[in-house]
PDB file of C-alpha atoms and ligand atoms in Angstrom:
ATOM      1  CA  MET N 299     -54.050  40.082  84.445  1.00 75.00           C
ATOM      2  CA  GLY N 300     -53.897  38.316  87.872  1.00 94.00           C
ATOM      3  CA  THR N 301     -57.038  37.379  89.625  1.00 96.00           C
ATOM      4  CA  LEU N 302     -56.468  39.896  92.395  1.00 97.00           C
ATOM      5  CA  SER N 303     -55.864  42.945  90.117  1.00 97.00           C
ATOM      6  CA  GLU N 304     -58.723  41.810  88.088  1.00 98.00           C
ATOM      7  CA  ILE N 305     -61.066  41.810  91.277  1.00 97.00           C
ATOM      8  CA  SER N 306     -59.743  45.545  91.885  1.00 97.00           C
ATOM      9  CA  THR N 307     -60.504  46.509  88.457  1.00 97.00           C
ATOM     10  CA  LEU N 308     -63.907  45.037  88.528  1.00 97.00           C
ATOM     11  CA  LEU N 309     -64.464  46.756  91.847  1.00 96.00           C
ATOM     12  CA  GLN N 310     -63.546  49.976  90.758  1.00 96.00           C
ATOM     13  CA  GLN N 311     -66.124  49.681  87.625  1.00 97.00           C
ATOM     14  CA  GLY N 312     -68.659  48.612  90.225  1.00 96.00           C
ATOM     15  CA  ARG N 313     -69.534  45.250  88.687  1.00 97.00           C
ATOM     16  CA  ALA N 314     -70.806  43.460  91.589  1.00 97.00           C
ATOM     17  CA  PRO N 315     -71.783  40.291  90.443  1.00 98.00           C
ATOM     18  CA  LYS N 316     -68.449  39.849  88.482  1.00 98.00           C
ATOM     19  CA  VAL N 317     -66.783  40.856  91.659  1.00 97.00           C
ATOM     20  CA  LYS N 318     -68.745  38.152  93.728  1.00 97.00           C
ATOM     21  CA  ALA N 319     -67.643  35.507  91.172  1.00 98.00           C
ATOM     22  CA  MET N 320     -64.189  36.373  91.020  1.00 98.00           C
ATOM     23  CA  VAL N 321     -63.724  36.367  94.783  1.00 97.00           C
ATOM     24  CA  GLN N 322     -65.040  32.841  94.698  1.00 97.00           C
ATOM     25  CA  GLN N 323     -62.708  32.107  91.837  1.00 97.00           C
ATOM     26  CA  ALA N 324     -59.810  33.493  93.888  1.00 98.00           C
ATOM     27  CA  LEU N 325     -60.824  31.365  96.744  1.00 97.00           C
ATOM     28  CA  ASP N 326     -60.908  28.194  94.457  1.00 97.00           C
ATOM     29  CA  GLU N 327     -57.579  28.993  93.102  1.00 97.00           C
ATOM     30  CA  GLY N 328     -56.380  28.782  96.880  1.00 97.00           C
ATOM     31  CA  ILE N 329     -55.518  32.512  97.530  1.00 97.00           C
ATOM     32  CA  ALA N 330     -55.758  33.182 101.159  1.00 94.00           C
ATOM     33  CA  PRO N 331     -58.841  35.193 102.185  1.00 91.00           C
ATOM     34  CA  GLY N 332     -56.807  37.889 103.690  1.00 88.00           C
ATOM     35  CA  GLU N 333     -54.891  38.474 100.474  1.00 94.00           C
ATOM     36  CA  ILE N 334     -57.931  38.621  98.371  1.00 95.00           C
ATOM     37  CA  LEU N 335     -59.297  41.430 100.889  1.00 90.00           C
ATOM     38  CA  GLU N 336     -56.117  43.469 100.986  1.00 87.00           C
ATOM     39  CA  ASN N 337     -54.646  43.168  97.553  1.00 94.00           C
ATOM     40  CA  GLY N 338     -58.128  42.730  95.648  1.00 96.00           C
ATOM     41  CA  LEU N 339     -61.039  44.397  97.248  1.00 93.00           C
ATOM     42  CA  LEU N 340     -59.496  47.003  99.598  1.00 89.00           C
ATOM     43  CA  ASP N 341     -56.962  47.798  96.629  1.00 93.00           C
ATOM     44  CA  GLY N 342     -59.851  48.594  94.479  1.00 95.00           C
ATOM     45  CA  MET N 343     -61.432  50.642  96.912  1.00 90.00           C
ATOM     46  CA  ASN N 344     -58.374  52.671  98.095  1.00 89.00           C
ATOM     47  CA  ILE N 345     -58.074  53.523  94.219  1.00 94.00           C
ATOM     48  CA  ILE N 346     -61.709  54.839  94.036  1.00 93.00           C
ATOM     49  CA  GLY N 347     -61.439  56.655  97.449  1.00 87.00           C
ATOM     50  CA  GLN N 348     -58.459  58.450  95.908  1.00 92.00           C
ATOM     51  CA  LYS N 349     -60.185  59.203  92.805  1.00 95.00           C
ATOM     52  CA  PHE N 350     -63.084  60.627  94.723  1.00 90.00           C
ATOM     53  CA  LYS N 351     -60.815  62.796  96.812  1.00 87.00           C
ATOM     54  CA  ASN N 352     -59.442  64.277  93.607  1.00 94.00           C
ATOM     55  CA  ASN N 353     -62.685  64.793  91.947  1.00 95.00           C
ATOM     56  CA  GLU N 354     -62.084  62.411  89.360  1.00 96.00           C
ATOM     57  CA  VAL N 355     -65.213  60.226  90.101  1.00 95.00           C
ATOM     58  CA  PHE N 356     -68.256  61.285  92.006  1.00 94.00           C
ATOM     59  CA  VAL N 357     -70.934  59.993  94.326  1.00 89.00           C
ATOM     60  CA  PRO N 358     -72.721  57.409  92.280  1.00 93.00           C
ATOM     61  CA  GLU N 359     -69.542  55.698  91.136  1.00 94.00           C
ATOM     62  CA  VAL N 360     -68.295  55.295  94.692  1.00 90.00           C
ATOM     63  CA  LEU N 361     -71.644  54.154  95.915  1.00 90.00           C
ATOM     64  CA  ILE N 362     -71.741  51.610  93.070  1.00 94.00           C
ATOM     65  CA  ALA N 363     -67.962  50.414  94.011  1.00 94.00           C
ATOM     66  CA  ALA N 364     -68.936  50.207  97.541  1.00 88.00           C
ATOM     67  CA  ARG N 365     -71.750  47.898  96.777  1.00 90.00           C
ATOM     68  CA  ALA N 366     -69.469  45.702  94.640  1.00 94.00           C
ATOM     69  CA  MET N 367     -67.193  45.660  97.790  1.00 90.00           C
ATOM     70  CA  THR N 368     -70.010  44.596 100.063  1.00 85.00           C
ATOM     71  CA  ARG N 369     -70.698  41.674  97.702  1.00 92.00           C
ATOM     72  CA  GLY N 370     -67.072  40.644  97.675  1.00 92.00           C
ATOM     73  CA  ILE N 371     -66.851  40.845 101.486  1.00 86.00           C
ATOM     74  CA  ASP N 372     -70.083  38.896 101.948  1.00 87.00           C
ATOM     75  CA  VAL N 373     -68.294  36.098  99.928  1.00 93.00           C
ATOM     76  CA  LEU N 374     -65.146  36.290 102.122  1.00 88.00           C
ATOM     77  CA  ARG N 375     -66.859  37.052 105.516  1.00 79.00           C
ATOM     78  CA  PRO N 376     -66.839  33.355 106.765  1.00 82.00           C
ATOM     79  CA  TYR N 377     -63.497  32.605 105.775  1.00 84.00           C
ATOM     80  CA  LEU N 378     -62.093  35.517 107.069  1.00 76.00           C
ATOM     81  CA  VAL N 379     -63.351  34.710 110.605  1.00 66.00           C
ATOM     82  CA  GLU N 380     -62.060  31.373 109.957  1.00 68.00           C
ATOM     83  CA  GLU N 381     -58.608  32.489 109.058  1.00 66.00           C
ATOM     84  CA  GLY N 382     -58.806  35.156 112.023  1.00 55.00           C
ATOM     85  CA  VAL N 383     -57.990  38.294 110.167  1.00 66.00           C
ATOM     86  CA  GLU N 384     -57.514  40.810 112.660  1.00 72.00           C
ATOM     87  CA  GLU N 385     -59.879  43.754 112.738  1.00 79.00           C
ATOM     88  CA  LYS N 386     -57.871  46.947 112.777  1.00 89.00           C
ATOM     89  CA  GLY N 387     -60.424  48.725 115.003  1.00 95.00           C
ATOM     90  CA  CYS N 388     -63.833  49.542 115.593  1.00 97.00           C
ATOM     91  CA  VAL N 389     -65.911  52.786 114.750  1.00 98.00           C
ATOM     92  CA  VAL N 390     -69.553  53.334 115.827  1.00 98.00           C
ATOM     93  CA  ILE N 391     -70.969  55.720 113.040  1.00 98.00           C
ATOM     94  CA  GLY N 392     -74.243  57.664 112.561  1.00 98.00           C
ATOM     95  CA  THR N 393     -76.146  60.693 111.636  1.00 98.00           C
ATOM     96  CA  VAL N 394     -76.985  63.030 114.586  1.00 98.00           C
ATOM     97  CA  LYS N 395     -80.514  63.194 116.103  1.00 98.00           C
ATOM     98  CA  GLY N 396     -82.908  65.029 113.899  1.00 98.00           C
ATOM     99  CA  ASP N 397     -80.932  64.612 110.871  1.00 98.00           C
ATOM    100  CA  LEU N 398     -82.030  62.219 108.075  1.00 95.00           C
ATOM    101  CA  HIS N 399     -79.149  62.647 105.394  1.00 94.00           C
ATOM    102  CA  ASP N 400     -77.144  59.466 105.267  1.00 90.00           C
ATOM    103  CA  ILE N 401     -75.448  59.558 101.808  1.00 85.00           C
ATOM    104  CA  GLY N 402     -72.194  60.989 103.077  1.00 87.00           C
ATOM    105  CA  LYS N 403     -72.449  59.091 106.319  1.00 93.00           C
ATOM    106  CA  ASN N 404     -72.808  55.889 104.245  1.00 87.00           C
ATOM    107  CA  LEU N 405     -69.595  56.921 102.193  1.00 83.00           C
ATOM    108  CA  VAL N 406     -67.490  57.340 105.272  1.00 91.00           C
ATOM    109  CA  ARG N 407     -68.629  53.996 106.741  1.00 91.00           C
ATOM    110  CA  MET N 408     -67.709  52.422 103.337  1.00 83.00           C
ATOM    111  CA  MET N 409     -64.319  53.973 103.216  1.00 83.00           C
ATOM    112  CA  MET N 410     -63.758  53.031 106.674  1.00 90.00           C
ATOM    113  CA  GLU N 411     -64.703  49.308 106.010  1.00 86.00           C
ATOM    114  CA  GLY N 412     -62.303  49.536 102.949  1.00 81.00           C
ATOM    115  CA  LYS N 413     -59.525  50.299 105.378  1.00 84.00           C
ATOM    116  CA  GLY N 414     -60.212  46.913 107.073  1.00 86.00           C
ATOM    117  CA  LEU N 415     -62.132  48.846 110.207  1.00 92.00           C
ATOM    118  CA  LYS N 416     -65.129  47.149 111.727  1.00 92.00           C
ATOM    119  CA  VAL N 417     -67.936  49.848 111.393  1.00 94.00           C
ATOM    120  CA  VAL N 418     -71.136  49.622 113.377  1.00 97.00           C
ATOM    121  CA  ASP N 419     -73.756  51.937 111.554  1.00 97.00           C
ATOM    122  CA  LEU N 420     -76.368  53.354 113.684  1.00 98.00           C
ATOM    123  CA  GLY N 421     -78.137  54.847 110.725  1.00 98.00           C
ATOM    124  CA  VAL N 422     -79.642  58.328 110.870  1.00 98.00           C
ATOM    125  CA  ASP N 423     -81.469  60.361 113.682  1.00 98.00           C
ATOM    126  CA  VAL N 424     -79.179  58.707 116.199  1.00 98.00           C
ATOM    127  CA  SER N 425     -79.326  60.037 119.898  1.00 98.00           C
ATOM    128  CA  THR N 426     -76.421  60.840 122.234  1.00 98.00           C
ATOM    129  CA  GLU N 427     -77.512  57.794 124.385  1.00 98.00           C
ATOM    130  CA  GLN N 428     -77.497  55.517 121.464  1.00 98.00           C
ATOM    131  CA  PHE N 429     -73.992  56.548 120.319  1.00 98.00           C
ATOM    132  CA  ILE N 430     -72.493  55.956 124.040  1.00 98.00           C
ATOM    133  CA  GLU N 431     -74.469  52.655 124.372  1.00 98.00           C
ATOM    134  CA  ALA N 432     -73.165  51.282 121.065  1.00 98.00           C
ATOM    135  CA  ALA N 433     -69.600  52.438 121.732  1.00 98.00           C
ATOM    136  CA  ARG N 434     -69.500  50.737 125.222  1.00 98.00           C
ATOM    137  CA  GLU N 435     -71.129  47.532 123.729  1.00 98.00           C
ATOM    138  CA  ASN N 436     -68.587  47.319 120.801  1.00 97.00           C
ATOM    139  CA  ASN N 437     -65.788  48.306 122.761  1.00 97.00           C
ATOM    140  CA  ALA N 438     -65.144  50.845 119.947  1.00 98.00           C
ATOM    141  CA  ASP N 439     -62.216  53.123 119.316  1.00 98.00           C
ATOM    142  CA  ILE N 440     -64.118  55.867 117.788  1.00 98.00           C
ATOM    143  CA  ILE N 441     -67.596  57.451 117.603  1.00 98.00           C
ATOM    144  CA  ALA N 442     -67.983  59.042 114.309  1.00 98.00           C
ATOM    145  CA  CYS N 443     -70.908  61.574 113.942  1.00 98.00           C
ATOM    146  CA  SER N 444     -72.100  63.014 110.508  1.00 98.00           C
ATOM    147  CA  ALA N 445     -74.578  66.020 110.228  1.00 98.00           C
ATOM    148  CA  LEU N 446     -75.853  67.886 107.309  1.00 97.00           C
ATOM    149  CA  LEU N 447     -78.030  70.628 108.899  1.00 97.00           C
ATOM    150  CA  THR N 448     -76.781  73.663 110.687  1.00 98.00           C
ATOM    151  CA  THR N 449     -79.817  73.049 113.184  1.00 97.00           C
ATOM    152  CA  THR N 450     -78.489  69.371 113.898  1.00 98.00           C
ATOM    153  CA  MET N 451     -74.682  69.815 114.070  1.00 98.00           C
ATOM    154  CA  ASN N 452     -75.035  71.166 117.667  1.00 98.00           C
ATOM    155  CA  GLU N 453     -76.018  67.531 118.669  1.00 98.00           C
ATOM    156  CA  MET N 454     -72.432  66.448 118.114  1.00 98.00           C
ATOM    157  CA  ARG N 455     -71.413  68.818 121.220  1.00 98.00           C
ATOM    158  CA  GLY N 456     -73.830  66.600 123.475  1.00 98.00           C
ATOM    159  CA  VAL N 457     -72.019  63.430 122.212  1.00 98.00           C
ATOM    160  CA  VAL N 458     -68.613  65.055 123.216  1.00 98.00           C
ATOM    161  CA  GLU N 459     -69.669  66.067 126.492  1.00 98.00           C
ATOM    162  CA  ALA N 460     -71.294  62.811 127.132  1.00 98.00           C
ATOM    163  CA  VAL N 461     -68.129  60.822 126.336  1.00 98.00           C
ATOM    164  CA  GLN N 462     -66.041  63.095 128.453  1.00 98.00           C
ATOM    165  CA  ALA N 463     -68.387  62.723 131.412  1.00 98.00           C
ATOM    166  CA  CYS N 464     -68.387  58.657 131.248  1.00 98.00           C
ATOM    167  CA  ASP N 465     -66.104  55.659 131.639  1.00 96.00           C
ATOM    168  CA  LEU N 466     -65.399  56.194 127.778  1.00 98.00           C
ATOM    169  CA  ASN N 467     -63.448  59.389 128.407  1.00 97.00           C
ATOM    170  CA  GLY N 468     -59.824  58.530 127.113  1.00 95.00           C
ATOM    171  CA  LYS N 469     -60.720  55.594 125.414  1.00 97.00           C
ATOM    172  CA  VAL N 470     -63.122  56.667 122.696  1.00 98.00           C
ATOM    173  CA  LYS N 471     -62.306  59.525 120.020  1.00 98.00           C
ATOM    174  CA  VAL N 472     -65.039  61.604 118.722  1.00 98.00           C
ATOM    175  CA  MET N 473     -64.828  62.288 114.970  1.00 98.00           C
ATOM    176  CA  VAL N 474     -67.158  64.694 113.373  1.00 98.00           C
ATOM    177  CA  GLY N 475     -67.920  65.873 109.736  1.00 98.00           C
ATOM    178  CA  GLY N 476     -70.638  66.703 107.352  1.00 98.00           C
ATOM    179  CA  ALA N 477     -71.184  69.628 105.020  1.00 95.00           C
ATOM    180  CA  PRO N 478     -71.862  72.481 107.644  1.00 98.00           C
ATOM    181  CA  VAL N 479     -69.205  71.232 110.060  1.00 98.00           C
ATOM    182  CA  THR N 480     -65.783  73.034 109.881  1.00 98.00           C
ATOM    183  CA  GLN N 481     -62.477  72.520 111.934  1.00 98.00           C
ATOM    184  CA  ALA N 482     -63.616  75.733 114.112  1.00 98.00           C
ATOM    185  CA  PHE N 483     -66.766  74.261 114.891  1.00 98.00           C
ATOM    186  CA  ALA N 484     -65.011  70.924 115.920  1.00 98.00           C
ATOM    187  CA  ASP N 485     -62.524  72.794 117.949  1.00 98.00           C
ATOM    188  CA  SER N 486     -65.309  74.736 119.755  1.00 98.00           C
ATOM    189  CA  ILE N 487     -67.328  71.579 120.872  1.00 98.00           C
ATOM    190  CA  GLY N 488     -63.805  69.673 121.820  1.00 98.00           C
ATOM    191  CA  ALA N 489     -64.057  67.075 119.371  1.00 98.00           C
ATOM    192  CA  ASP N 490     -61.106  64.877 118.887  1.00 98.00           C
ATOM    193  CA  ARG N 491     -61.081  64.967 115.035  1.00 98.00           C
ATOM    194  CA  TYR N 492     -62.718  66.876 112.180  1.00 98.00           C
ATOM    195  CA  THR N 493     -62.348  65.789 108.573  1.00 98.00           C
ATOM    196  CA  ALA N 494     -64.034  67.080 105.383  1.00 96.00           C
ATOM    197  CA  ASP N 495     -64.411  64.266 103.222  1.00 91.00           C
ATOM    198  CA  ALA N 496     -64.771  60.516 103.419  1.00 88.00           C
ATOM    199  CA  ALA N 497     -61.374  59.318 102.353  1.00 84.00           C
ATOM    200  CA  THR N 498     -59.754  61.435 104.780  1.00 93.00           C
ATOM    201  CA  ALA N 499     -61.982  60.373 107.535  1.00 96.00           C
ATOM    202  CA  ALA N 500     -61.168  56.622 106.953  1.00 93.00           C
ATOM    203  CA  ASP N 501     -57.491  57.705 106.811  1.00 94.00           C
ATOM    204  CA  VAL N 502     -57.910  59.457 110.058  1.00 98.00           C
ATOM    205  CA  ALA N 503     -59.843  56.567 111.741  1.00 98.00           C
ATOM    206  CA  LEU N 504     -57.172  54.044 110.650  1.00 95.00           C
ATOM    207  CA  SER N 505     -54.383  56.154 112.184  1.00 97.00           C
ATOM    208  CA  ILE N 506     -56.273  56.498 115.433  1.00 97.00           C
ATOM    209  CA  CYS N 507     -56.911  52.816 115.620  1.00 96.00           C
ATOM    210  CA  THR N 508     -53.418  51.721 114.794  1.00 92.00           C
ATOM    211  CA  ALA N 509     -51.585  54.535 116.929  1.00 88.00           C
TER     212      ALA N 509
HETATM  213 CO1  B1M O   9     -81.347  68.124 102.554  1.00 91.82          CO
HETATM  214  N1  B1M O   9     -80.483  69.747 103.006  1.00 91.82           N
HETATM  215  N2  B1M O   9     -82.967  68.548 103.930  1.00 91.82           N
HETATM  216  N3  B1M O   9     -82.229  66.545 102.076  1.00 91.82           N
HETATM  217  N4  B1M O   9     -80.031  68.007 101.478  1.00 91.82           N
HETATM  218  C1  B1M O   9     -79.499  69.919 102.289  1.00 91.82           C
HETATM  219  C2  B1M O   9     -78.263  69.524 103.375  1.00 91.82           C
HETATM  220  C3  B1M O   9     -79.188  71.550 102.146  1.00 91.82           C
HETATM  221  C4  B1M O   9     -77.743  72.178 102.177  1.00 91.82           C
HETATM  222  C5  B1M O   9     -80.006  72.055 100.831  1.00 91.82           C
HETATM  223  C6  B1M O   9     -80.213  73.465 100.753  1.00 91.82           C
HETATM  224  O1  B1M O   9     -80.890  74.068 101.352  1.00 91.82           O
HETATM  225  N5  B1M O   9     -79.369  74.042  99.925  1.00 91.82           N
HETATM  226  C7  B1M O   9     -80.255  71.959 103.482  1.00 91.82           C
HETATM  227  C8  B1M O   9     -79.310  72.354 104.939  1.00 91.82           C
HETATM  228  C9  B1M O   9     -79.416  73.720 105.092  1.00 91.82           C
HETATM  229  C10 B1M O   9     -78.676  73.972 106.264  1.00 91.82           C
HETATM  230  O2  B1M O   9     -78.781  73.418 107.482  1.00 91.82           O
HETATM  231  N6  B1M O   9     -77.616  74.940 106.231  1.00 91.82           N
HETATM  232  C11 B1M O   9     -81.209  70.773 103.699  1.00 91.82           C
HETATM  233  C12 B1M O   9     -82.343  70.924 104.157  1.00 91.82           C
HETATM  234  C13 B1M O   9     -82.790  72.276 104.730  1.00 91.82           C
HETATM  235  C14 B1M O   9     -83.039  69.778 104.297  1.00 91.82           C
HETATM  236  C15 B1M O   9     -84.591  69.738 104.592  1.00 91.82           C
HETATM  237  C16 B1M O   9     -84.717  70.577 106.180  1.00 91.82           C
HETATM  238  C17 B1M O   9     -85.470  70.112 103.953  1.00 91.82           C
HETATM  239  C18 B1M O   9     -86.970  70.311 104.154  1.00 91.82           C
HETATM  240  O3  B1M O   9     -87.690  69.200 104.484  1.00 91.82           O
HETATM  241  N7  B1M O   9     -87.436  71.517 104.360  1.00 91.82           N
HETATM  242  C19 B1M O   9     -84.617  68.049 105.124  1.00 91.82           C
HETATM  243  C20 B1M O   9     -84.318  67.715 106.572  1.00 91.82           C
HETATM  244  C21 B1M O   9     -84.676  66.363 106.614  1.00 91.82           C
HETATM  245  C22 B1M O   9     -84.003  65.942 108.047  1.00 91.82           C
HETATM  246  O4  B1M O   9     -82.709  65.694 107.984  1.00 91.82           O
HETATM  247  N8  B1M O   9     -84.692  66.078 109.042  1.00 91.82           N
HETATM  248  C23 B1M O   9     -83.904  67.526 104.104  1.00 91.82           C
HETATM  249  C24 B1M O   9     -83.911  66.360 103.382  1.00 91.82           C
HETATM  250  C25 B1M O   9     -83.375  65.767 102.468  1.00 91.82           C
HETATM  251  C26 B1M O   9     -83.739  64.586 101.738  1.00 91.82           C
HETATM  252  C27 B1M O   9     -84.380  63.468 102.611  1.00 91.82           C
HETATM  253  C28 B1M O   9     -84.555  64.908 100.636  1.00 91.82           C
HETATM  254  C29 B1M O   9     -82.234  64.156 101.087  1.00 91.82           C
HETATM  255  C30 B1M O   9     -81.619  63.165 102.083  1.00 91.82           C
HETATM  256  C31 B1M O   9     -81.567  61.843 101.311  1.00 91.82           C
HETATM  257  C32 B1M O   9     -80.566  61.017 102.285  1.00 91.82           C
HETATM  258  O5  B1M O   9     -79.465  61.507 102.613  1.00 91.82           O
HETATM  259  N9  B1M O   9     -80.745  59.634 102.019  1.00 91.82           N
HETATM  260  C33 B1M O   9     -81.653  65.426 101.080  1.00 91.82           C
HETATM  261  C34 B1M O   9     -80.331  65.944 100.279  1.00 91.82           C
HETATM  262  C35 B1M O   9     -79.946  64.691  99.380  1.00 91.82           C
HETATM  263  C36 B1M O   9     -79.839  67.137 100.354  1.00 91.82           C
HETATM  264  C37 B1M O   9     -78.679  67.548  99.652  1.00 91.82           C
HETATM  265  C38 B1M O   9     -79.265  67.878  98.334  1.00 91.82           C
HETATM  266  C39 B1M O   9     -77.518  66.547  99.270  1.00 91.82           C
HETATM  267  C40 B1M O   9     -76.725  66.322 100.445  1.00 91.82           C
HETATM  268  C41 B1M O   9     -75.906  64.965 100.046  1.00 91.82           C
HETATM  269  O6  B1M O   9     -76.211  63.860 100.284  1.00 91.82           O
HETATM  270  N10 B1M O   9     -74.754  65.287  99.582  1.00 91.82           N
HETATM  271  C42 B1M O   9     -78.116  68.784 100.211  1.00 91.82           C
HETATM  272  C43 B1M O   9     -77.559  69.980  99.458  1.00 91.82           C
HETATM  273  C44 B1M O   9     -76.162  69.626  98.985  1.00 91.82           C
HETATM  274  O7  B1M O   9     -75.297  69.330  99.699  1.00 91.82           O
HETATM  275  N11 B1M O   9     -76.016  69.885  97.861  1.00 91.82           N
HETATM  276  C45 B1M O   9     -79.093  69.089 101.337  1.00 91.82           C
HETATM  277  C46 B1M O   9     -73.609  64.348  99.070  1.00 91.82           C
HETATM  278  C47 B1M O   9     -72.753  63.790 100.334  1.00 91.82           C
HETATM  279  C48 B1M O   9     -71.920  62.901  99.677  1.00 91.82           C
HETATM  280  O8  B1M O   9     -72.027  64.973 100.746  1.00 91.82           O
HETATM  281  O9  B1M O   9     -73.414  64.581 103.067  1.00 91.82           O
HETATM  282  O10 B1M O   9     -71.715  66.440 102.662  1.00 91.82           O
HETATM  283  P1  B1M O   9     -72.084  65.127 102.440  1.00 91.82           P
HETATM  284  O11 B1M O   9     -70.847  64.144 102.756  1.00 91.82           O
HETATM  285  C49 B1M O   9     -69.622  64.373 102.472  1.00 91.82           C
HETATM  286  C50 B1M O   9     -68.703  65.360 103.502  1.00 91.82           C
HETATM  287  O12 B1M O   9     -69.610  66.127 104.108  1.00 91.82           O
HETATM  288  C51 B1M O   9     -68.249  64.264 104.436  1.00 91.82           C
HETATM  289  O13 B1M O   9     -68.033  63.208 103.605  1.00 91.82           O
HETATM  290  C52 B1M O   9     -68.897  63.148 102.406  1.00 91.82           C
HETATM  291  C53 B1M O   9     -68.034  62.675 101.012  1.00 91.82           C
HETATM  292  O14 B1M O   9     -66.657  62.973 101.124  1.00 91.82           O
HETATM  293  N12 B1M O   9     -68.710  63.859 105.554  1.00 91.82           N
HETATM  294  C54 B1M O   9     -68.202  63.513 106.554  1.00 91.82           C
HETATM  295  C55 B1M O   9     -70.264  63.561 105.760  1.00 91.82           C
HETATM  296  N13 B1M O   9     -70.305  62.945 107.091  1.00 91.82           N
HETATM  297  C56 B1M O   9     -69.003  63.101 107.431  1.00 91.82           C
HETATM  298  C57 B1M O   9     -68.489  62.504 108.791  1.00 91.82           C
HETATM  299  C58 B1M O   9     -67.267  62.557 109.142  1.00 91.82           C
HETATM  300  C59 B1M O   9     -66.160  63.109 108.033  1.00 91.82           C
HETATM  301  C60 B1M O   9     -66.596  63.468 106.792  1.00 91.82           C
HETATM  302  O15 B1M O   9     -66.499  62.175 110.322  1.00 91.82           O
HETATM  303  C61 B1M O   9     -67.474  61.444 111.129  1.00 91.82           C
END
């Protein structure tokens, strides 16, 4: 098996220390950092994302694979900066104010990172002002809001209205999601995009950033 397909396989198995070691080995073999990212790490994460979408693997496997990806990216990061691999876009993500659920949001973040997007994760209990400020500071393409409670999903309306009312209007798209959120709700608050799962959210974010 080639080094890159081995990295992909180890990542899918969630074997973080092995992934880290193999990424270093690939660098030592002279493989370009961008190629290791695309054809090793991102390849493995894309396969996991697809399996997750098809209910072939579940949350724990995705989290473990994502952790392995993070370890691999940690080794690559300095080389990627040096090589100047272009980020495909920037997403500011968080769980809305009053809401502490972050498992789904973390999956969305990891899937988006797996697509080569820069993701600024504001964590949980994020206010409208924090979303707006971070989007402005990072020159973001997207604000992505997650909510798990019927009581907190209404916070998303405030984020949409705040974007529409400021200089980010027309520049930043608002994506929403989380278990209680529906397409009808997203339409009712004027959000730009609703997606039901993490893998689709990453696909949509990439298409927005590369449009
Ligand atoms: Co809470 N909780 N919880 N909880 N909790 C739910 C959501 C609940 C449905 C349980 C129930 O009653 N059956 C219920 C909500 C009821 C409602 O509002 N309709 C509930 C409640 C009531 C509460 C508390 C109020 C309980 C209490 O204290 N009385 C409290 C609230 C705390 C707060 O937030 N202020 C609370 C607390 C907690 C814990 C802290 C214990 C814990 C969270 C731990 C953590 O996240 N670190 C917790 C958990 C784990 C759950 C359940 C069991 C699981 C949620 C989860 O992580 N699912 C949940 C019941 C359930 O869903 N079975 C429940 C797995 C995760 C991968 O799915 O987040 O939906 P999910 O993400 C999916 C998609 O929704 C989507 O992608 C993900 C994967 O594909 N997605 C996006 C998510 N964000 C997206 C954003 C996008 C696109 C897609 O674009 C931007």
